[in-house]
CSV table of C-alpha atoms in Angstrom, one decimal:
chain,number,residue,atom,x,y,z
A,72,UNK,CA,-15.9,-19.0,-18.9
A,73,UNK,CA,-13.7,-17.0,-21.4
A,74,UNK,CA,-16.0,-14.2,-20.6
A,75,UNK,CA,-15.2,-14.3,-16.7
A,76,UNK,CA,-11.3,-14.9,-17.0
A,77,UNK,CA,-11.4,-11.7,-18.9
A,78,UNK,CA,-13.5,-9.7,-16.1
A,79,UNK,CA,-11.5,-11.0,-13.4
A,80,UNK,CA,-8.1,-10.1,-15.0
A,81,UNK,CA,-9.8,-6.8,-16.0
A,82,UNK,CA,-10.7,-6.0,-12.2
A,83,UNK,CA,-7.2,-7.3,-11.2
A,84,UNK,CA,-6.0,-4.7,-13.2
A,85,UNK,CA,-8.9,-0.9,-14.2
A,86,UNK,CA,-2.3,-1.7,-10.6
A,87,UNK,CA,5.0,-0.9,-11.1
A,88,UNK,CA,23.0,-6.7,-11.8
A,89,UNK,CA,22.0,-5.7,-8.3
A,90,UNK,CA,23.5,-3.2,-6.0
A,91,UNK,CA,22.8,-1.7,-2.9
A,92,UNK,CA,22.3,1.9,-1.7
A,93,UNK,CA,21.0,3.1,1.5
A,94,UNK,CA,17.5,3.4,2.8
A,95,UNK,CA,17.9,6.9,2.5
A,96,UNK,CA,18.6,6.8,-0.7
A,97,UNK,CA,16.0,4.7,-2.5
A,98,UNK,CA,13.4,6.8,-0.2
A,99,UNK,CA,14.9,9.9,-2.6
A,100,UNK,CA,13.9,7.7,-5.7
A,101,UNK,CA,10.6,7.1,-4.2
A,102,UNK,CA,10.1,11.0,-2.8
A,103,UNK,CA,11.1,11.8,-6.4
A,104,UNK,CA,8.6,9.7,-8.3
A,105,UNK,CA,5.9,11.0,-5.7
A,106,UNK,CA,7.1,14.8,-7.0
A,107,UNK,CA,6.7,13.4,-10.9
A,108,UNK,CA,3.3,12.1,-10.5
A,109,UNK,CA,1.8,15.5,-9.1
A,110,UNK,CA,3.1,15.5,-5.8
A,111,UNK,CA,1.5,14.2,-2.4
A,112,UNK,CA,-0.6,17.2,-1.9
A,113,UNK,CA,-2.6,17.0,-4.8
A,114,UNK,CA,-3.4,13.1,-5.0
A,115,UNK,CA,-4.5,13.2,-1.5
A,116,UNK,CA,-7.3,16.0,-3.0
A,117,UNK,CA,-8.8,13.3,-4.9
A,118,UNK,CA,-11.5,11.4,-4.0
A,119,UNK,CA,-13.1,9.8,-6.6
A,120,UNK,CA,-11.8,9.0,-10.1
A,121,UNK,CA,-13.9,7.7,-13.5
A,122,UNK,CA,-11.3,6.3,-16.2
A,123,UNK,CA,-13.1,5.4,-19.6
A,124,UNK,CA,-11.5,3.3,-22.9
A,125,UNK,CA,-10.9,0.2,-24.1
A,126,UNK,CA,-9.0,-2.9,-23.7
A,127,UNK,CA,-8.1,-5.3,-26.1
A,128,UNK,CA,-7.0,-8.8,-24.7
A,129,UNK,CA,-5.9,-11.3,-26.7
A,130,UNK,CA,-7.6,-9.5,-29.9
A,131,UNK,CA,-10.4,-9.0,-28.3
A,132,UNK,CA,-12.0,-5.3,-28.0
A,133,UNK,CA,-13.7,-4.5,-25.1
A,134,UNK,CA,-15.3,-1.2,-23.5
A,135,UNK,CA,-14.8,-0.8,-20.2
A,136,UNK,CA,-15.2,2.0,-17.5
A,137,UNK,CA,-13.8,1.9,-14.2
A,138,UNK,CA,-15.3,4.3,-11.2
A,139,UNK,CA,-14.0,4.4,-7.7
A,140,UNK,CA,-14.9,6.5,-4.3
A,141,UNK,CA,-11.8,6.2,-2.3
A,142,UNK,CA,-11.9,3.9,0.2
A,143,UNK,CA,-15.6,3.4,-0.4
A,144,UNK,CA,-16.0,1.4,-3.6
A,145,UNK,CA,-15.2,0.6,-7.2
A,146,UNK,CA,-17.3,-0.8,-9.9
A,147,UNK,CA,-16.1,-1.7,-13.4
A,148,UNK,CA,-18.4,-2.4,-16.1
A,149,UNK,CA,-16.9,-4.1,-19.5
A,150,UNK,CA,-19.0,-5.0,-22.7
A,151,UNK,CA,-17.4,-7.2,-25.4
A,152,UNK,CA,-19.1,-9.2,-28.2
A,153,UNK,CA,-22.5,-8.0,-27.7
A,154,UNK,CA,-22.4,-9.0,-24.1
A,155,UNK,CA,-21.8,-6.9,-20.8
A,156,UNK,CA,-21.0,-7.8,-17.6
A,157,UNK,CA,-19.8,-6.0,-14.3
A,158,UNK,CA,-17.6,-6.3,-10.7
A,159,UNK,CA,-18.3,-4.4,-7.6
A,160,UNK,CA,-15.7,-4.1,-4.9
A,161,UNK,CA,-16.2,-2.9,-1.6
A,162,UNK,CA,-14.0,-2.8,1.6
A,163,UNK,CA,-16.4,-6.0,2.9
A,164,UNK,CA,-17.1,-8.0,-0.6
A,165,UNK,CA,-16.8,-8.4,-4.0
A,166,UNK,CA,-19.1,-9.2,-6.7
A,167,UNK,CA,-18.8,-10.2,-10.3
A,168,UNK,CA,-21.5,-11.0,-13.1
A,169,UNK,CA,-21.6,-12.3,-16.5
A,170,UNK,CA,-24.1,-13.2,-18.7
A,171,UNK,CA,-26.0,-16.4,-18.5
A,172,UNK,CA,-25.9,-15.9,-14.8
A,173,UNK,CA,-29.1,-16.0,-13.1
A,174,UNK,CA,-27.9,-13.7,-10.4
A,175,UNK,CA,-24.2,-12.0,-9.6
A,176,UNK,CA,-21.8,-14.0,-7.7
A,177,UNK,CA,-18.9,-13.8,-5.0
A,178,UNK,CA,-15.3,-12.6,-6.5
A,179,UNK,CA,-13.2,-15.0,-5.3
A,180,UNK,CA,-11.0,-14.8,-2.0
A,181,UNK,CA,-7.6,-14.2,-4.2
A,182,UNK,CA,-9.2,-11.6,-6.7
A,183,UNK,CA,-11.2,-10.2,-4.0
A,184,UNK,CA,-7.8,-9.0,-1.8
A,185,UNK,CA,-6.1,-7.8,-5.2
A,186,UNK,CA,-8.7,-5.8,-6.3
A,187,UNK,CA,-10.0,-4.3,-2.3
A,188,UNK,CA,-6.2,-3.1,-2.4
A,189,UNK,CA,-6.7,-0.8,-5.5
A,190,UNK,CA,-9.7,1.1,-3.4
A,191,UNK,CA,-7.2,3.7,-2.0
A,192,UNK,CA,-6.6,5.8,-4.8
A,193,UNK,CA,-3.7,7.4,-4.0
A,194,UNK,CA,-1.9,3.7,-2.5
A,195,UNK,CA,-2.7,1.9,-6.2
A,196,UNK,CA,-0.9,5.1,-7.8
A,197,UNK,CA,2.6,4.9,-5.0
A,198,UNK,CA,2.1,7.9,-4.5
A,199,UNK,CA,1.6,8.1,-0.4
A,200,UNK,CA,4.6,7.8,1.1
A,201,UNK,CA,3.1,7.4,4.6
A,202,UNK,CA,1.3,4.3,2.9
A,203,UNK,CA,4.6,2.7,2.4
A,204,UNK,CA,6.5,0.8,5.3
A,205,UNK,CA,9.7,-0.4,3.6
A,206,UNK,CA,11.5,0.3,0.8
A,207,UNK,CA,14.7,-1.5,-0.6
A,208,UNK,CA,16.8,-0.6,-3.5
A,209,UNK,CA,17.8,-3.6,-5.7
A,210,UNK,CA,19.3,-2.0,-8.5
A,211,UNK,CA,18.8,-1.0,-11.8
A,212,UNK,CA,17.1,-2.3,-15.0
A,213,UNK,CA,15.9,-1.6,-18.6
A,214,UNK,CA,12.6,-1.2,-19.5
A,215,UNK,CA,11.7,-0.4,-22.8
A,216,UNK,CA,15.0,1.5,-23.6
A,217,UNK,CA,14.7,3.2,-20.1
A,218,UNK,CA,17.3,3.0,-17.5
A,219,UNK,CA,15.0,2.6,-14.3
A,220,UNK,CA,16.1,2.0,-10.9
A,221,UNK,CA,14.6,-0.8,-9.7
A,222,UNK,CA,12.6,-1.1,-5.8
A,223,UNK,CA,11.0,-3.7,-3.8
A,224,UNK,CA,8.0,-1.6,-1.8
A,225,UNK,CA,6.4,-3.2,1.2
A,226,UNK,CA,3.7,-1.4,2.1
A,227,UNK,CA,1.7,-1.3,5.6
A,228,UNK,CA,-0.5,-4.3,5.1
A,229,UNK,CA,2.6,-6.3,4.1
A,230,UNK,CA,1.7,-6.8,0.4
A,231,UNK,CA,4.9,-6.6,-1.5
A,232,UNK,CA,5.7,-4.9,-5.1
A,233,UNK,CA,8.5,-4.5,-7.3
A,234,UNK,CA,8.5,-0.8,-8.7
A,235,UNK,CA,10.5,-0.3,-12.0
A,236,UNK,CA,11.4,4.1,-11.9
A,237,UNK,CA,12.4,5.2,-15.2
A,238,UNK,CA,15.6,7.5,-14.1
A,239,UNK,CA,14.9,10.3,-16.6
A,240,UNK,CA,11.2,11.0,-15.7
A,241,UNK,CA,11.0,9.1,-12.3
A,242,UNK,CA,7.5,7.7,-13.2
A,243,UNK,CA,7.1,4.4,-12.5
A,244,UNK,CA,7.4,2.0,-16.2
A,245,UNK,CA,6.1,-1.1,-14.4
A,246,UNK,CA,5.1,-2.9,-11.1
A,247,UNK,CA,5.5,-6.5,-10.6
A,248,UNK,CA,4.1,-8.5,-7.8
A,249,UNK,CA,3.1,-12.3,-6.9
A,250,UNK,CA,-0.2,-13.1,-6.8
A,251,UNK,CA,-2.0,-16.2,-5.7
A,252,UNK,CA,-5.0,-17.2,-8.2
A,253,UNK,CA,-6.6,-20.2,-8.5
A,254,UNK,CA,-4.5,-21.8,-6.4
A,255,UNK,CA,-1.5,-21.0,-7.7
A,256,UNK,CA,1.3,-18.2,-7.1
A,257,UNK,CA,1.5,-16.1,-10.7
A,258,UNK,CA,3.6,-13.5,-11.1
A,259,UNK,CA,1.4,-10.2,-12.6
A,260,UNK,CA,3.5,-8.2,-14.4
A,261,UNK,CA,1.8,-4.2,-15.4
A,262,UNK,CA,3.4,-1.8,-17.4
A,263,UNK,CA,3.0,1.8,-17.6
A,264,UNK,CA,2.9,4.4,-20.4
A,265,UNK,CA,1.6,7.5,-22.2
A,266,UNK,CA,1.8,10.0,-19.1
A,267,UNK,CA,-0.6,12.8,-18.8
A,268,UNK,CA,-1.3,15.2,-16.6
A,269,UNK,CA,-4.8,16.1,-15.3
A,270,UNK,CA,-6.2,19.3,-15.0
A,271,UNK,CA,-6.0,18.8,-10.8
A,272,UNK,CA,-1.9,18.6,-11.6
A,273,UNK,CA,-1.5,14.9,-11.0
A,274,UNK,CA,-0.1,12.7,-13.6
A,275,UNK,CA,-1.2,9.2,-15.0
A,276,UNK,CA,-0.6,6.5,-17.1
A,277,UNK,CA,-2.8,6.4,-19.9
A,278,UNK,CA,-1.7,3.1,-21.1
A,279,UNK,CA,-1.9,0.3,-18.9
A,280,UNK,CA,0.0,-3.0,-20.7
A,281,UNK,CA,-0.2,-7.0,-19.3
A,282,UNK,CA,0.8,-9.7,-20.7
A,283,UNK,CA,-3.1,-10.5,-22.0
A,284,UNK,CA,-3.1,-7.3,-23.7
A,285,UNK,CA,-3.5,-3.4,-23.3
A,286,UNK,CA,-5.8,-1.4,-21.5
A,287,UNK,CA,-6.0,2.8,-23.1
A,288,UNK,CA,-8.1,5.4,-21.3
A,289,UNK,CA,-9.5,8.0,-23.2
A,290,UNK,CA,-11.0,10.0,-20.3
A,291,UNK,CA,-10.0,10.6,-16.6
A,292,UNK,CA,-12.4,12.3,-14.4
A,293,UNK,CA,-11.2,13.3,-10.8
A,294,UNK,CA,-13.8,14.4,-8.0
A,295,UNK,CA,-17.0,14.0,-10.2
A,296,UNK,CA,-20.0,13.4,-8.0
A,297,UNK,CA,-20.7,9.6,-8.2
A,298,UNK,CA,-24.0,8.2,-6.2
A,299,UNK,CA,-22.6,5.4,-4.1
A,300,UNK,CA,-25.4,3.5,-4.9
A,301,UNK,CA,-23.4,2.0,-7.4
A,302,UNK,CA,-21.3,0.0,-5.5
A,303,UNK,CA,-24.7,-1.4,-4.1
A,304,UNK,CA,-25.7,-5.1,-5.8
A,305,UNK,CA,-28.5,-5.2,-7.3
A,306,UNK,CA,-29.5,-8.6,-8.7
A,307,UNK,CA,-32.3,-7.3,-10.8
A,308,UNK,CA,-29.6,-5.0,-13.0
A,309,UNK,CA,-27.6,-8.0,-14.2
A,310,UNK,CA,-26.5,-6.1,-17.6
A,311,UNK,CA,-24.7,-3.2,-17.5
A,312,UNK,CA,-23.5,-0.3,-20.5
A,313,UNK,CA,-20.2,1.2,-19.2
A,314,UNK,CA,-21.4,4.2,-21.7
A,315,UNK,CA,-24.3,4.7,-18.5
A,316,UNK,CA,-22.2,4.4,-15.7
């Protein structure tokens, strides 16, 4: 059970005094952290990513590597105390598997919708402004010594975030949204850190921080061929090495 609290909250994740200013102006802020993170034009160039590293959760390390086809699939495959497992997302299911399981099993309806979400690349990063139906400036707030400005972005499908934009460097420091699992509303709180920026001129986080623990990628690959095959289940393969995938 431990095992699969950690794989679900891993595929929920390989996801940022009040005022108020005018629509046109927290669309600047937005437009402006769109510019920071390698502008529109080049994140809509990508089409698949592979992100490599580790996470530790609640002292626990664990490999993990994380590769999507936009719009088509993701598949993330984890290995921690001798054991692997993996979760396949797709546009029409999701599937998760741990060991001791004699074959793979549904994602559940509430980790199934957060993680199909994360399938458009570019949407998951904020970085497609034509993605985005409303945004509203609530003010301003400090995150880690950083004065960000702080915006709630509704995006077409309705699904509502809280963006935190550090001021200085207009990326985004963390996203908060409300998320119903296991029957219960929990707020998911996701910080941001260690910027880089990628041969193909976009930008991103190399550090991604929860509550449960961090998660550090040591590579990012953009537009790498990747056999879609992998988002296929296969109930034979119920192991998985993320160094293979």
């Amino acid at each position: 059970m431990k095992f699969f609290k950690l794989l679900v909250h891993a595929t929920a994740i390989v996801a940022m005094g009040v005022t108020t200013v005018s629509a046109q102006n927290a669309d600047e802020i937005m437009q402006k952290h769109i510019a920071a993170a390698g502008g529109t034009e080049n994140w809509n160039k990508v089409t698949s990513m592979k992100a490599t590293g580790s996470m530790n959760i609640n002292g626990m390390d664990i490999s993990m590597s994380q590769t999507t086809v936009n719009n088509v699939g993701m598949r993330m495959d984890i290995s921690a105390m001798g054991m692997s497992g993996y979760t396949i997302i797709t546009p029409k299911e999701g599937w998760f598997y741990q060991p001791g399981m004699e074959a793979p099993m549904a994602l559940p309806v509430e980790q199934l919708k957060i993680a199909q979400d994360k399938l458009n690349i570019q949407n998951g990063q904020m970085v497609d402004r034509t993605k985005i139906d409303k945004l509203e400036y609530l003010g301003s707030e400090t995150i880690n010594n950083a004065n960000c400005y702080k915006l709630k972005v509704t995006d077409k499908t309705g699904a509502v975030q809280t963006a935190f934009i550090d001021a200085s460097t207009y990326y985004i420091l963390r996203v908060q949204s409300i998320a119903k699992m296991e029957d219960q509303e929990q707020e998911i709180s996701i910080n941001y850190s260690n910027y880089k920026q990628l041969p193909e001129g976009v930008v991103m986080p190399m550090t991604v921080s929860t509550t449960q623990g961090d998660i550090t990628f040591t590579t990012v690959e953009l537009n790498k061929p990747v056999d879609e095959k992998l988002f296929v289940l296969d109930v034979a393969k119920k192991d998985a090495d993320p160094k293979k995938n």
